Amino acid sequence: MNLWQVVKQVKNILELQKWGASSTPVFAKVAITTVSDEDVIGQGALPAAAIRILSGSSDPLGEGDEPDLISQTIDIRIYAAGGADALGEGGVIGGNRSIGQTDSGGRGILEIEEELFNAIKQLTTDDGLEIIGRMTAGVIPIFMEDMRHINFRDYALEVQCTADRFYHPVTELLATDDTGGETTLTWRNPPARFDRLALVLRRAAGSTPPASETAGDPVTVSGFPATVTDDPGVGEFSYAMFVSYDEVNSTPTTADRHSESDTVTITVT
Amino acid sequence: MSAPNSRSIIRVPGRLCVSPTDLTTAFPHGGTAIGNVRDVTFERRVKSIPIHDESMGTHRRNLYVGESPRLILFLRGFDSDAISSFLPNALAGTKTGENMPEFVPTDTTKNLAGYWLDDQAVKVYFSPDSKFHKPGILLYNASPSVEESDRVQFENSKNLETALVLLALPDTSGRTYRVGKAADLNAVLT
């Protein structure tokens, strides 16, 4: 994925991060930004996470031989309320709270950081991103005019990006002959992303799979199941599965990009 | 053949487990997790013999004569399962239940000098953190040994680590290792 996709995915996964199994989001505001701390805090939504783009370099381990491979540093700055106690201890480690474990209220910044790490871990395991935590800064207070203070802390992450955009395809597409002119296809879905829209399955008679998301005949697949049954009749058929993505709408609604295909050929009896 | 693509240049952090039964499930894949590791290095050590042609004064053929594959790594910490899986002798603590390395040359119930370390060989899997995107390493019959030069440092400024060598020996089916995606390795796991 390139940097544009990576930071949008980081934002997406931070927005989706919930407290435990609840539906309560960890962050009240997540933004990719260049503005000042005061402007972020001025949004009035805490805890907040501000993603800022820092420096990068091309292929540092390969002496720059592959300019399309970019080692990019991004900074995530978490802002959290400073706590109600006189010394600000609650703002760091959390304090008494009647809300329970499934809310950000009363949380210290070190509790919120746990959820940041959980979210980043998903990016490495599910999306296959290569992320190294390079630096964690101290907890710094910002004193407000109303005598409150807001804490923030920086987390610098080094992310391996590509110059080109990438769209996760499905993998492990297999077909089995169910006889009676039917076949069952199975596959592994791509990770959930900010722009993931739908699966597109196309079929063609013979041994050559459809070359594009509009070639051949469509096979309906709703949502993101891991299997579908098709009844093309008896003979040899080839399938190509694509994943469509929407980079225009904040909630994916219209396909404007497609992944590479995974293909399979099956003789149906 | 694939066209060069910067996306194919990858880094593969992961974890180690022994005796996995299903690589498509969550780590440790039905096996036993082996603490933390670092500097995991897979050496195929391919053997070949260039055949020199005296009539031409240069080598003309290159004969493949096998491999001596091994996995080298550092075990980070003092993991009880790693101790019992990889060291010749271990004693289960009666209080904590944790395994302790030991060497008691006068105790004939123990593995003494002359013991075949490969009798202790186990199936080992290096599981990449991103198991659907990155390749893992499957050793079918890994014989563990600690290098004679290994130095486990007990001090404040160093991490306690043990250098481990896992020789990839052939199993009863003649298989030594395979490297690939979890889904593919799982199909040839047993």
Short mmCIF file of C-alpha atoms in Angstrom, two decimals:
data_model
loop_
_atom_site.label_atom_id
_atom_site.label_comp_id
_atom_site.label_asym_id
_atom_site.label_seq_id
_atom_site.Cartn_x
_atom_site.Cartn_y
_atom_site.Cartn_z
CA MET A 1 0.00 0.00 0.00
CA ASN A 2 1.22 3.51 -0.58
CA LEU A 3 1.36 6.21 2.06
CA TRP A 4 -2.01 7.67 1.10
CA GLN A 5 -3.65 4.29 1.61
CA VAL A 6 -1.69 3.53 4.77
CA VAL A 7 -2.61 6.68 6.64
CA LYS A 8 -6.26 6.35 5.60
CA GLN A 9 -6.23 2.77 6.85
CA VAL A 10 -4.54 3.81 10.11
CA LYS A 11 -7.25 6.42 10.58
CA ASN A 12 -9.94 3.88 9.74
CA ILE A 13 -8.72 1.28 12.18
CA LEU A 14 -8.34 3.82 14.99
CA GLU A 15 -11.90 5.00 14.39
CA LEU A 16 -13.13 1.41 14.57
CA GLN A 17 -11.26 0.59 17.78
CA LYS A 18 -13.73 -0.16 20.56
CA TRP A 19 -13.39 -0.74 24.29
CA GLY A 20 -13.37 -4.49 24.69
CA ALA A 21 -16.43 -6.13 23.17
CA SER A 22 -18.53 -2.99 23.52
CA SER A 23 -19.67 -0.67 20.75
CA THR A 24 -18.09 2.36 22.41
CA PRO A 25 -15.26 3.83 20.35
CA VAL A 26 -11.94 4.49 22.05
CA PHE A 27 -11.29 7.72 20.17
CA ALA A 28 -13.85 10.48 19.91
CA LYS A 29 -11.89 12.07 17.07
CA VAL A 30 -9.27 10.76 14.65
CA ALA A 31 -7.77 13.04 12.02
CA ILE A 32 -4.94 13.14 9.53
CA THR A 33 -3.70 16.62 10.09
CA THR A 34 -1.05 19.31 9.93
CA VAL A 35 -2.71 21.77 12.29
CA SER A 36 -1.66 22.77 15.80
CA ASP A 37 -2.45 20.99 19.06
CA GLU A 38 -4.81 23.80 19.98
CA ASP A 39 -6.78 23.28 16.79
CA VAL A 40 -7.11 19.55 17.42
CA ILE A 41 -8.16 20.06 21.03
CA GLY A 42 -10.48 22.85 19.94
CA GLN A 43 -12.63 20.25 18.21
CA GLY A 44 -13.87 19.42 21.70
CA ALA A 45 -13.64 15.68 21.28
CA LEU A 46 -11.38 13.67 23.55
CA PRO A 47 -9.61 11.32 23.46
CA ALA A 48 -8.32 12.32 20.05
CA ALA A 49 -5.66 10.91 17.76
CA ALA A 50 -3.86 13.13 15.27
CA ILE A 51 -1.91 11.41 12.50
CA ARG A 52 0.92 13.48 11.11
CA ILE A 53 3.29 12.66 8.27
CA LEU A 54 6.96 12.83 9.14
CA SER A 55 10.01 12.05 7.04
CA GLY A 56 10.68 9.04 4.86
CA SER A 57 13.40 7.55 2.72
CA SER A 58 13.57 5.27 -0.29
CA ASP A 59 14.69 1.70 0.32
CA PRO A 60 17.09 2.42 3.19
CA LEU A 61 18.08 -1.25 3.58
CA GLY A 62 18.71 -1.61 -0.14
CA GLU A 63 20.85 1.52 -0.44
CA GLY A 64 18.02 3.17 -2.36
CA ASP A 65 18.09 0.69 -5.22
CA GLU A 66 14.30 0.37 -5.18
CA PRO A 67 12.93 3.90 -5.15
CA ASP A 68 9.34 2.66 -5.11
CA LEU A 69 9.87 1.10 -1.69
CA ILE A 70 9.55 3.82 0.91
CA SER A 71 10.30 3.65 4.60
CA GLN A 72 7.97 6.28 5.98
CA THR A 73 7.61 7.61 9.49
CA ILE A 74 4.24 8.74 10.72
CA ASP A 75 3.43 10.24 14.08
CA ILE A 76 0.30 9.48 16.04
CA ARG A 77 -0.30 11.97 18.80
CA ILE A 78 -2.91 10.97 21.36
CA TYR A 79 -4.70 13.68 23.33
CA ALA A 80 -6.56 12.87 26.53
CA ALA A 81 -8.10 14.85 29.37
CA GLY A 82 -5.66 15.69 32.13
CA GLY A 83 -7.70 14.27 34.98
CA ALA A 84 -9.56 15.86 37.85
CA ASP A 85 -7.01 15.44 40.61
CA ALA A 86 -4.68 18.26 41.59
CA LEU A 87 -1.51 16.51 40.46
CA GLY A 88 -2.84 15.18 37.16
CA GLU A 89 -2.24 11.55 38.03
CA GLY A 90 -5.60 10.48 36.66
CA GLY A 91 -4.74 11.95 33.29
CA VAL A 92 -1.79 9.61 33.03
CA ILE A 93 -2.98 6.36 34.59
CA GLY A 94 -6.73 6.93 34.89
CA GLY A 95 -8.84 7.55 37.94
CA ASN A 96 -12.07 6.52 39.57
CA ARG A 97 -14.85 6.19 37.08
CA SER A 98 -18.44 5.14 37.46
CA ILE A 99 -18.84 4.46 33.75
CA GLY A 100 -17.01 1.14 33.86
CA GLN A 101 -14.54 -0.46 31.51
CA THR A 102 -16.32 0.29 28.26
CA ASP A 103 -15.92 4.03 28.01
CA SER A 104 -13.11 6.50 27.50
CA GLY A 105 -14.29 8.75 30.31
CA GLY A 106 -11.81 8.90 33.19
CA ARG A 107 -9.17 7.00 31.24
CA GLY A 108 -5.54 7.94 31.53
CA ILE A 109 -3.44 8.35 28.42
CA LEU A 110 -1.54 5.13 29.19
CA GLU A 111 -4.79 3.17 29.08
CA ILE A 112 -5.70 4.68 25.74
CA GLU A 113 -2.26 3.82 24.38
CA GLU A 114 -3.02 0.13 24.93
CA GLU A 115 -5.84 0.42 22.43
CA LEU A 116 -3.60 2.24 20.00
CA PHE A 117 -1.17 -0.68 20.12
CA ASN A 118 -4.02 -3.17 19.65
CA ALA A 119 -5.16 -1.30 16.57
CA ILE A 120 -1.68 -1.11 15.06
CA LYS A 121 -1.21 -4.82 15.64
CA GLN A 122 -4.25 -5.51 13.47
CA LEU A 123 -2.60 -3.63 10.63
CA THR A 124 0.40 -5.95 10.75
CA THR A 125 -1.46 -9.22 11.16
CA ASP A 126 -4.53 -8.64 8.98
CA ASP A 127 -3.38 -6.13 6.38
CA GLY A 128 0.18 -7.41 6.13
CA LEU A 129 1.66 -3.96 6.77
CA GLU A 130 5.18 -3.77 8.10
CA ILE A 131 5.23 -1.37 11.02
CA ILE A 132 7.95 -0.78 13.58
CA GLY A 133 7.43 1.44 16.62
CA ARG A 134 10.47 3.70 16.47
CA MET A 135 9.91 6.15 19.28
CA THR A 136 7.54 6.96 22.08
CA ALA A 137 7.76 10.41 23.58
CA GLY A 138 6.96 11.59 27.07
CA VAL A 139 3.52 12.55 28.32
CA ILE A 140 3.27 16.30 27.88
CA PRO A 141 0.59 18.60 29.33
CA ILE A 142 -1.00 21.53 27.54
CA PHE A 143 -2.49 24.04 29.96
CA MET A 144 -5.78 25.55 28.87
CA GLU A 145 -7.16 28.99 29.66
CA ASP A 146 -9.88 27.48 31.85
CA MET A 147 -7.22 25.96 34.14
CA ARG A 148 -7.74 22.46 32.72
CA HIS A 149 -4.90 20.62 31.10
CA ILE A 150 -4.82 18.15 28.25
CA ASN A 151 -2.10 15.50 27.99
CA PHE A 152 -0.62 14.29 24.76
CA ARG A 153 1.91 11.68 23.80
CA ASP A 154 3.60 10.90 20.49
CA TYR A 155 4.11 7.51 18.89
CA ALA A 156 6.41 7.46 15.87
CA LEU A 157 5.81 4.48 13.60
CA GLU A 158 7.98 3.44 10.71
CA VAL A 159 5.86 1.95 7.94
CA GLN A 160 7.06 0.22 4.79
CA CYS A 161 5.10 1.70 1.90
CA THR A 162 5.19 1.40 -1.84
CA ALA A 163 4.96 4.24 -4.30
CA ASP A 164 2.03 2.54 -6.00
CA ARG A 165 -1.38 1.86 -4.55
CA PHE A 166 -2.31 -1.71 -3.70
CA TYR A 167 -5.67 -3.39 -3.52
CA HIS A 168 -5.79 -6.61 -1.54
CA PRO A 169 -7.14 -9.45 -3.70
CA VAL A 170 -8.85 -12.60 -2.52
CA THR A 171 -6.53 -15.57 -2.12
CA GLU A 172 -6.79 -19.35 -2.07
CA LEU A 173 -9.64 -19.47 -4.63
CA LEU A 174 -10.58 -23.11 -5.15
CA ALA A 175 -13.43 -24.87 -6.92
CA THR A 176 -14.89 -28.32 -6.36
CA ASP A 177 -17.20 -30.26 -8.63
CA ASP A 178 -20.54 -30.85 -6.92
CA THR A 179 -21.84 -32.85 -9.97
CA GLY A 180 -25.27 -32.13 -11.41
CA GLY A 181 -23.83 -29.07 -13.18
CA GLU A 182 -22.92 -27.33 -9.92
CA THR A 183 -19.65 -26.20 -8.42
CA THR A 184 -18.71 -24.72 -5.08
CA LEU A 185 -16.06 -22.04 -4.87
CA THR A 186 -14.17 -21.14 -1.72
CA TRP A 187 -11.63 -18.39 -1.03
CA ARG A 188 -10.02 -16.25 1.65
CA ASN A 189 -11.32 -12.70 1.82
CA PRO A 190 -9.10 -9.61 1.79
CA PRO A 191 -8.77 -7.66 5.04
CA ALA A 192 -11.37 -5.07 5.95
CA ARG A 193 -10.25 -1.69 4.67
CA PHE A 194 -11.57 1.83 4.55
CA ASP A 195 -12.27 1.44 0.84
CA ARG A 196 -13.30 -2.23 0.50
CA LEU A 197 -16.63 -2.52 -1.29
CA ALA A 198 -17.53 -5.92 -2.72
CA LEU A 199 -16.47 -9.19 -4.30
CA VAL A 200 -16.80 -9.53 -8.05
CA LEU A 201 -16.94 -13.08 -9.42
CA ARG A 202 -16.90 -13.65 -13.18
CA ARG A 203 -17.23 -16.92 -15.11
CA ALA A 204 -16.23 -18.00 -18.61
CA ALA A 205 -16.56 -21.29 -20.44
CA GLY A 206 -13.26 -23.00 -21.16
CA SER A 207 -9.84 -22.83 -19.58
CA THR A 208 -9.24 -19.08 -19.84
CA PRO A 209 -10.54 -17.06 -16.90
CA PRO A 210 -12.17 -13.68 -17.50
CA ALA A 211 -9.43 -11.07 -17.79
CA SER A 212 -11.28 -8.20 -16.17
CA GLU A 213 -14.07 -7.46 -13.73
CA THR A 214 -16.45 -6.92 -16.65
CA ALA A 215 -15.43 -9.89 -18.79
CA GLY A 216 -17.35 -13.17 -18.88
CA ASP A 217 -20.61 -13.72 -17.05
CA PRO A 218 -21.34 -12.43 -13.53
CA VAL A 219 -21.89 -14.76 -10.60
CA THR A 220 -23.72 -13.09 -7.75
CA VAL A 221 -21.85 -12.88 -4.45
CA SER A 222 -23.42 -10.79 -1.69
CA GLY A 223 -21.21 -9.30 1.00
CA PHE A 224 -18.01 -11.09 1.91
CA PRO A 225 -18.81 -14.77 2.35
CA ALA A 226 -16.05 -17.34 1.97
CA THR A 227 -17.98 -19.69 -0.30
CA VAL A 228 -20.59 -19.63 -3.06
CA THR A 229 -22.28 -22.29 -5.17
CA ASP A 230 -22.73 -21.79 -8.90
CA ASP A 231 -24.63 -23.87 -11.43
CA PRO A 232 -23.00 -23.25 -14.80
CA GLY A 233 -23.97 -26.64 -16.21
CA VAL A 234 -21.72 -29.44 -17.39
CA GLY A 235 -18.35 -28.60 -18.91
CA GLU A 236 -15.13 -26.78 -18.24
CA PHE A 237 -15.41 -23.33 -16.68
CA SER A 238 -12.97 -20.74 -15.43
CA TYR A 239 -13.62 -18.21 -12.71
CA ALA A 240 -11.91 -14.95 -11.82
CA MET A 241 -12.60 -13.20 -8.54
CA PHE A 242 -11.84 -9.51 -8.07
CA VAL A 243 -12.31 -7.18 -5.13
CA SER A 244 -13.81 -3.79 -5.83
CA TYR A 245 -12.81 -0.71 -3.88
CA ASP A 246 -14.25 2.77 -3.58
CA GLU A 247 -11.77 5.57 -2.99
CA VAL A 248 -14.22 8.41 -3.55
CA ASN A 249 -16.96 7.99 -0.98
CA SER A 250 -16.22 7.95 2.74
CA THR A 251 -18.53 4.94 2.99
CA PRO A 252 -17.79 2.65 0.03
CA THR A 253 -20.75 2.65 -2.33
CA THR A 254 -19.44 2.72 -5.90
CA ALA A 255 -16.61 0.66 -7.33
CA ASP A 256 -13.83 2.70 -8.87
CA ARG A 257 -10.84 0.44 -8.32
CA HIS A 258 -10.35 -3.31 -8.56
CA SER A 259 -7.78 -5.73 -7.24
CA GLU A 260 -5.88 -8.27 -9.24
CA SER A 261 -7.86 -11.45 -9.76
CA ASP A 262 -7.49 -14.89 -8.28
CA THR A 263 -8.50 -17.55 -10.78
CA VAL A 264 -9.49 -21.19 -10.93
CA THR A 265 -10.59 -23.63 -13.61
CA ILE A 266 -12.94 -26.55 -12.94
CA THR A 267 -14.55 -29.29 -14.99
CA VAL A 268 -18.14 -29.61 -13.79
CA THR A 269 -19.88 -32.93 -14.29
CA MET B 1 7.78 -15.29 -13.59
CA SER B 2 6.85 -12.06 -11.89
CA ALA B 3 7.79 -8.56 -12.87
CA PRO B 4 9.85 -6.74 -10.22
CA ASN B 5 7.57 -5.13 -7.68
CA SER B 6 8.58 -3.20 -4.60
CA ARG B 7 5.66 -4.85 -2.79
CA SER B 8 7.48 -8.17 -2.99
CA ILE B 9 10.29 -6.82 -0.80
CA ILE B 10 9.10 -7.89 2.61
CA ARG B 11 10.06 -8.19 6.25
CA VAL B 12 8.79 -11.20 8.16
CA PRO B 13 8.60 -11.01 11.95
CA GLY B 14 7.03 -13.98 13.68
CA ARG B 15 6.97 -16.49 16.49
CA LEU B 16 7.98 -20.09 17.03
CA CYS B 17 5.95 -23.12 18.02
CA VAL B 18 6.49 -26.87 18.19
CA SER B 19 4.20 -29.70 17.10
CA PRO B 20 1.59 -27.59 15.25
CA THR B 21 -1.47 -29.45 14.01
CA ASP B 22 -3.31 -26.85 11.89
CA LEU B 23 -1.48 -23.83 10.51
CA THR B 24 -4.71 -22.11 9.47
CA THR B 25 -5.80 -21.68 13.08
CA ALA B 26 -4.52 -19.06 15.49
CA PHE B 27 -0.99 -19.27 16.85
CA PRO B 28 0.32 -21.65 18.20
CA HIS B 29 -1.70 -23.65 15.66
CA GLY B 30 -2.58 -26.49 18.01
CA GLY B 31 1.02 -26.85 19.13
CA THR B 32 3.06 -25.27 21.90
CA ALA B 33 4.28 -21.68 21.75
CA ILE B 34 7.97 -21.16 22.38
CA GLY B 35 8.40 -17.80 24.06
CA ASN B 36 9.95 -14.95 22.12
CA VAL B 37 12.63 -15.20 19.48
CA ARG B 38 14.79 -12.80 17.51
CA ASP B 39 17.26 -12.89 14.64
CA VAL B 40 15.56 -15.93 13.13
CA THR B 41 17.82 -16.99 10.28
CA PHE B 42 17.11 -19.85 7.93
CA GLU B 43 20.17 -21.33 6.27
CA ARG B 44 19.58 -23.81 3.47
CA ARG B 45 23.32 -24.44 3.12
CA VAL B 46 23.01 -25.82 -0.38
CA LYS B 47 25.92 -28.03 -1.39
CA SER B 48 27.17 -27.96 -4.94
CA ILE B 49 30.25 -29.10 -6.81
CA PRO B 50 31.35 -27.09 -9.85
CA ILE B 51 32.72 -29.50 -12.45
CA HIS B 52 35.90 -28.15 -13.99
CA ASP B 53 36.48 -28.90 -17.66
CA GLU B 54 40.23 -28.97 -18.18
CA SER B 55 39.83 -28.93 -21.95
CA MET B 56 38.20 -25.52 -21.74
CA GLY B 57 39.96 -24.35 -18.59
CA THR B 58 36.75 -23.39 -16.83
CA HIS B 59 33.83 -24.92 -14.98
CA ARG B 60 31.12 -26.19 -17.31
CA ARG B 61 28.62 -27.89 -15.03
CA ASN B 62 27.46 -27.40 -11.45
CA LEU B 63 26.35 -30.47 -9.52
CA TYR B 64 23.73 -30.13 -6.77
CA VAL B 65 24.61 -32.51 -3.94
CA GLY B 66 21.96 -31.71 -1.37
CA GLU B 67 21.51 -29.34 1.53
CA SER B 68 22.19 -29.15 5.27
CA PRO B 69 19.37 -26.84 6.29
CA ARG B 70 19.10 -25.31 9.72
CA LEU B 71 17.30 -22.56 11.57
CA ILE B 72 19.33 -20.32 13.85
CA LEU B 73 17.73 -18.00 16.38
CA PHE B 74 17.92 -16.48 19.80
CA LEU B 75 15.43 -17.59 22.42
CA ARG B 76 14.59 -14.49 24.40
CA GLY B 77 13.96 -15.06 28.08
CA PHE B 78 13.70 -18.29 30.01
CA ASP B 79 10.70 -20.00 28.51
CA SER B 80 9.73 -23.22 30.25
CA ASP B 81 8.43 -24.89 27.08
CA ALA B 82 11.55 -23.94 25.15
CA ILE B 83 13.71 -25.49 27.85
CA SER B 84 11.83 -28.78 27.82
CA SER B 85 11.61 -28.88 24.02
CA PHE B 86 15.09 -27.87 23.05
CA LEU B 87 17.58 -28.76 25.79
CA PRO B 88 18.96 -32.27 26.38
CA ASN B 89 18.02 -32.30 30.04
CA ALA B 90 15.43 -30.40 32.04
CA LEU B 91 13.89 -30.84 35.43
CA ALA B 92 10.35 -29.70 36.22
CA GLY B 93 10.33 -27.48 39.29
CA THR B 94 8.28 -28.94 42.10
CA LYS B 95 6.99 -25.55 43.23
CA THR B 96 6.51 -23.47 40.09
CA GLY B 97 6.12 -26.29 37.61
CA GLU B 98 8.58 -24.50 35.34
CA ASN B 99 11.34 -26.44 33.66
CA MET B 100 14.95 -25.94 34.66
CA PRO B 101 17.93 -26.79 32.46
CA GLU B 102 20.24 -29.22 34.21
CA PHE B 103 23.24 -31.45 33.66
CA VAL B 104 23.86 -34.26 36.14
CA PRO B 105 26.46 -36.60 34.58
CA THR B 106 26.12 -39.16 37.36
CA ASP B 107 22.36 -39.53 36.98
CA THR B 108 21.86 -42.44 34.59
CA THR B 109 18.17 -41.62 34.24
CA LYS B 110 19.17 -38.50 32.35
CA ASN B 111 20.38 -37.97 28.83
CA LEU B 112 24.12 -38.36 29.20
CA ALA B 113 27.05 -38.04 26.85
CA GLY B 114 26.38 -40.26 23.86
CA TYR B 115 22.70 -39.36 23.75
CA TRP B 116 21.38 -38.79 20.25
CA LEU B 117 20.00 -35.28 20.20
CA ASP B 118 17.92 -36.15 17.16
CA ASP B 119 15.87 -38.46 19.39
CA GLN B 120 14.47 -35.19 20.69
CA ALA B 121 13.63 -33.85 17.24
CA VAL B 122 10.26 -32.13 16.93
CA LYS B 123 8.20 -30.46 14.25
CA VAL B 124 8.89 -26.73 14.43
CA TYR B 125 7.04 -23.91 12.72
CA PHE B 126 8.14 -20.30 12.43
CA SER B 127 4.78 -18.56 12.23
CA PRO B 128 4.82 -15.13 10.58
CA ASP B 129 2.78 -12.48 12.39
CA SER B 130 0.91 -11.89 9.16
CA LYS B 131 0.21 -15.53 8.36
CA PHE B 132 -1.92 -14.97 5.26
CA HIS B 133 0.50 -12.55 3.61
CA LYS B 134 3.99 -13.71 4.58
CA PRO B 135 5.85 -17.04 4.31
CA GLY B 136 6.53 -19.24 7.29
CA ILE B 137 9.13 -21.96 7.84
CA LEU B 138 8.18 -25.54 8.59
CA LEU B 139 10.86 -27.92 9.86
CA TYR B 140 9.48 -31.45 9.91
CA ASN B 141 12.07 -32.99 12.18
CA ALA B 142 14.12 -30.28 13.86
CA SER B 143 16.91 -31.46 16.10
CA PRO B 144 17.75 -28.74 18.60
CA SER B 145 21.21 -27.99 19.85
CA VAL B 146 22.77 -25.14 21.72
CA GLU B 147 26.06 -23.96 20.31
CA GLU B 148 29.08 -24.78 22.46
CA SER B 149 30.03 -21.13 22.31
CA ASP B 150 26.63 -20.00 23.58
CA ARG B 151 26.83 -17.55 26.47
CA VAL B 152 23.71 -16.85 28.46
CA GLN B 153 24.24 -13.52 30.13
CA PHE B 154 22.75 -12.88 33.56
CA GLU B 155 23.14 -9.15 34.08
CA ASN B 156 21.19 -5.93 34.14
CA SER B 157 22.34 -4.47 30.85
CA LYS B 158 21.70 -7.54 28.66
CA ASN B 159 18.65 -9.57 27.81
CA LEU B 160 18.78 -13.17 28.91
CA GLU B 161 18.98 -15.09 25.64
CA THR B 162 20.01 -18.49 24.38
CA ALA B 163 21.42 -19.07 20.91
CA LEU B 164 19.71 -22.09 19.38
CA VAL B 165 20.41 -24.13 16.29
CA LEU B 166 17.66 -26.33 14.86
CA LEU B 167 19.02 -28.83 12.37
CA ALA B 168 16.37 -29.73 9.80
CA LEU B 169 16.69 -33.51 9.66
CA PRO B 170 14.54 -35.70 7.41
CA ASP B 171 11.44 -37.11 9.07
CA THR B 172 10.20 -40.66 8.50
CA SER B 173 8.80 -39.49 5.15
CA GLY B 174 12.12 -37.96 4.14
CA ARG B 175 10.93 -34.37 4.50
CA THR B 176 13.23 -31.75 6.00
CA TYR B 177 11.70 -28.31 5.46
CA ARG B 178 9.29 -26.25 3.45
CA VAL B 179 8.93 -22.46 3.32
CA GLY B 180 5.68 -20.86 2.20
CA LYS B 181 2.29 -19.46 3.07
CA ALA B 182 0.41 -21.10 5.92
CA ALA B 183 -2.40 -22.36 3.70
CA ASP B 184 0.04 -24.19 1.44
CA LEU B 185 2.18 -25.54 4.26
CA ASN B 186 -0.90 -26.77 6.07
CA ALA B 187 -1.75 -29.00 3.14
CA VAL B 188 1.59 -30.80 3.59
CA LEU B 189 1.84 -30.55 7.36
CA THR B 190 1.12 -34.15 8.28
#
